[in-house]
mmCIF file of C-alpha atoms in Angstrom:
data_model
loop_
_atom_site.group_PDB
_atom_site.id
_atom_site.type_symbol
_atom_site.label_atom_id
_atom_site.label_comp_id
_atom_site.label_asym_id
_atom_site.label_seq_id
_atom_site.Cartn_x
_atom_site.Cartn_y
_atom_site.Cartn_z
ATOM 1 C CA MET A 1 27.123 -21.036 -147.225
ATOM 2 C CA GLY A 2 26.535 -24.463 -148.732
ATOM 3 C CA ARG A 3 23.609 -26.780 -148.450
ATOM 4 C CA PRO A 4 22.070 -27.552 -145.079
ATOM 5 C CA LYS A 5 22.524 -30.996 -143.594
ATOM 6 C CA GLU A 6 20.060 -33.394 -145.158
ATOM 7 C CA LEU A 7 17.690 -35.068 -142.731
ATOM 8 C CA SER A 8 17.690 -38.778 -142.210
ATOM 9 C CA ASP A 9 14.406 -40.610 -142.801
ATOM 10 C CA ALA A 10 13.972 -40.957 -139.024
ATOM 11 C CA GLU A 11 14.528 -37.222 -138.437
ATOM 12 C CA ARG A 12 12.096 -36.368 -141.221
ATOM 13 C CA GLU A 13 9.422 -38.711 -139.840
ATOM 14 C CA ASP A 14 9.914 -37.282 -136.340
ATOM 15 C CA LEU A 15 9.391 -33.731 -137.591
ATOM 16 C CA LEU A 16 6.307 -34.771 -139.564
ATOM 17 C CA ARG A 17 4.915 -36.478 -136.452
ATOM 18 C CA GLN A 18 5.412 -33.236 -134.530
ATOM 19 C CA GLY A 19 3.291 -31.381 -137.087
ATOM 20 C CA PHE A 20 6.037 -29.779 -139.170
ATOM 21 C CA VAL A 21 5.923 -29.714 -142.970
ATOM 22 C CA PRO A 22 8.809 -29.170 -145.372
ATOM 23 C CA VAL A 23 8.797 -25.986 -147.457
ATOM 24 C CA GLU A 24 10.907 -24.688 -150.317
ATOM 25 C CA VAL A 25 11.922 -21.036 -150.441
ATOM 26 C CA TRP A 26 13.064 -19.291 -153.595
ATOM 27 C CA VAL A 27 15.099 -16.109 -153.176
ATOM 28 C CA PRO A 28 16.610 -13.678 -155.680
ATOM 29 C CA ASP A 29 20.039 -14.547 -157.054
ATOM 30 C CA TRP A 30 21.970 -11.310 -156.659
ATOM 31 C CA ASN A 31 24.807 -12.784 -158.733
ATOM 32 C CA ASN A 32 22.506 -13.107 -161.764
ATOM 33 C CA PRO A 33 23.277 -10.202 -164.122
ATOM 34 C CA ASP A 34 19.669 -9.995 -165.388
ATOM 35 C CA PHE A 35 18.299 -9.713 -161.855
ATOM 36 C CA ARG A 36 20.903 -7.118 -160.882
ATOM 37 C CA ALA A 37 20.110 -5.083 -164.006
ATOM 38 C CA ARG A 38 16.384 -5.121 -163.180
ATOM 39 C CA MET A 39 17.049 -3.982 -159.613
ATOM 40 C CA GLN A 40 19.374 -1.205 -160.781
ATOM 41 C CA ASP A 41 16.741 -0.074 -163.293
ATOM 42 C CA GLU A 42 14.031 -0.050 -160.613
ATOM 43 C CA ALA A 43 16.262 1.897 -158.214
ATOM 44 C CA ARG A 44 17.048 4.435 -160.943
ATOM 45 C CA ARG A 45 13.350 4.867 -161.765
ATOM 46 C CA ILE A 46 12.465 5.314 -158.081
ATOM 47 C CA ALA A 47 15.171 7.965 -157.684
ATOM 48 C CA GLU A 48 13.977 9.760 -160.826
ATOM 49 C CA ALA A 49 10.370 9.707 -159.609
ATOM 50 C CA ASP A 50 11.442 11.184 -156.265
ATOM 51 C CA ALA A 51 13.365 13.934 -158.074
ATOM 52 C CA ARG A 52 10.313 14.765 -160.240
ATOM 53 C CA ASP A 53 8.022 15.040 -157.194
ATOM 54 C CA PRO A 54 9.776 16.713 -154.248
ATOM 55 C CA GLY A 55 6.536 16.642 -152.236
ATOM 56 C CA ILE A 56 6.434 12.836 -152.148
ATOM 57 C CA ASP A 57 7.953 12.667 -148.652
ATOM 58 C CA GLU A 58 5.199 14.808 -147.163
ATOM 59 C CA TRP A 59 2.588 12.699 -148.959
ATOM 60 C CA VAL A 60 4.062 9.474 -147.547
ATOM 61 C CA VAL A 61 3.975 10.907 -144.014
ATOM 62 C CA GLN A 62 0.309 11.871 -144.438
ATOM 63 C CA VAL A 63 -0.701 8.525 -145.936
ATOM 64 C CA ARG A 64 1.099 6.338 -143.424
ATOM 65 C CA GLY A 65 -0.464 8.103 -140.463
ATOM 66 C CA ASP A 66 0.976 6.882 -137.169
ATOM 67 C CA VAL A 67 1.543 3.313 -138.333
ATOM 68 C CA TRP A 68 5.275 3.474 -137.488
ATOM 69 C CA ASP A 69 4.878 5.634 -134.381
ATOM 70 C CA GLY A 70 4.246 4.531 -130.830
ATOM 71 C CA ASP A 71 4.388 0.974 -129.556
ATOM 72 C CA GLY A 72 3.216 -0.659 -132.781
ATOM 73 C CA ALA A 73 -0.060 -1.856 -131.252
#
């Protein structure tokens, strides 16, 4: 994917003038073995919890109400 094109000083100043601000976003590194191990462990624990409580699906439906139903309004 590579790095995005760096802005020139003029482009940066133009964006700042328009009311934009620069931000930095940190995302998980899925190639990091420690991160992958943590995610696999969490997924395993979630699956085990679901297996221990077969009624969890009904509970989720009751708790969520109609939040995902209808037009979303």
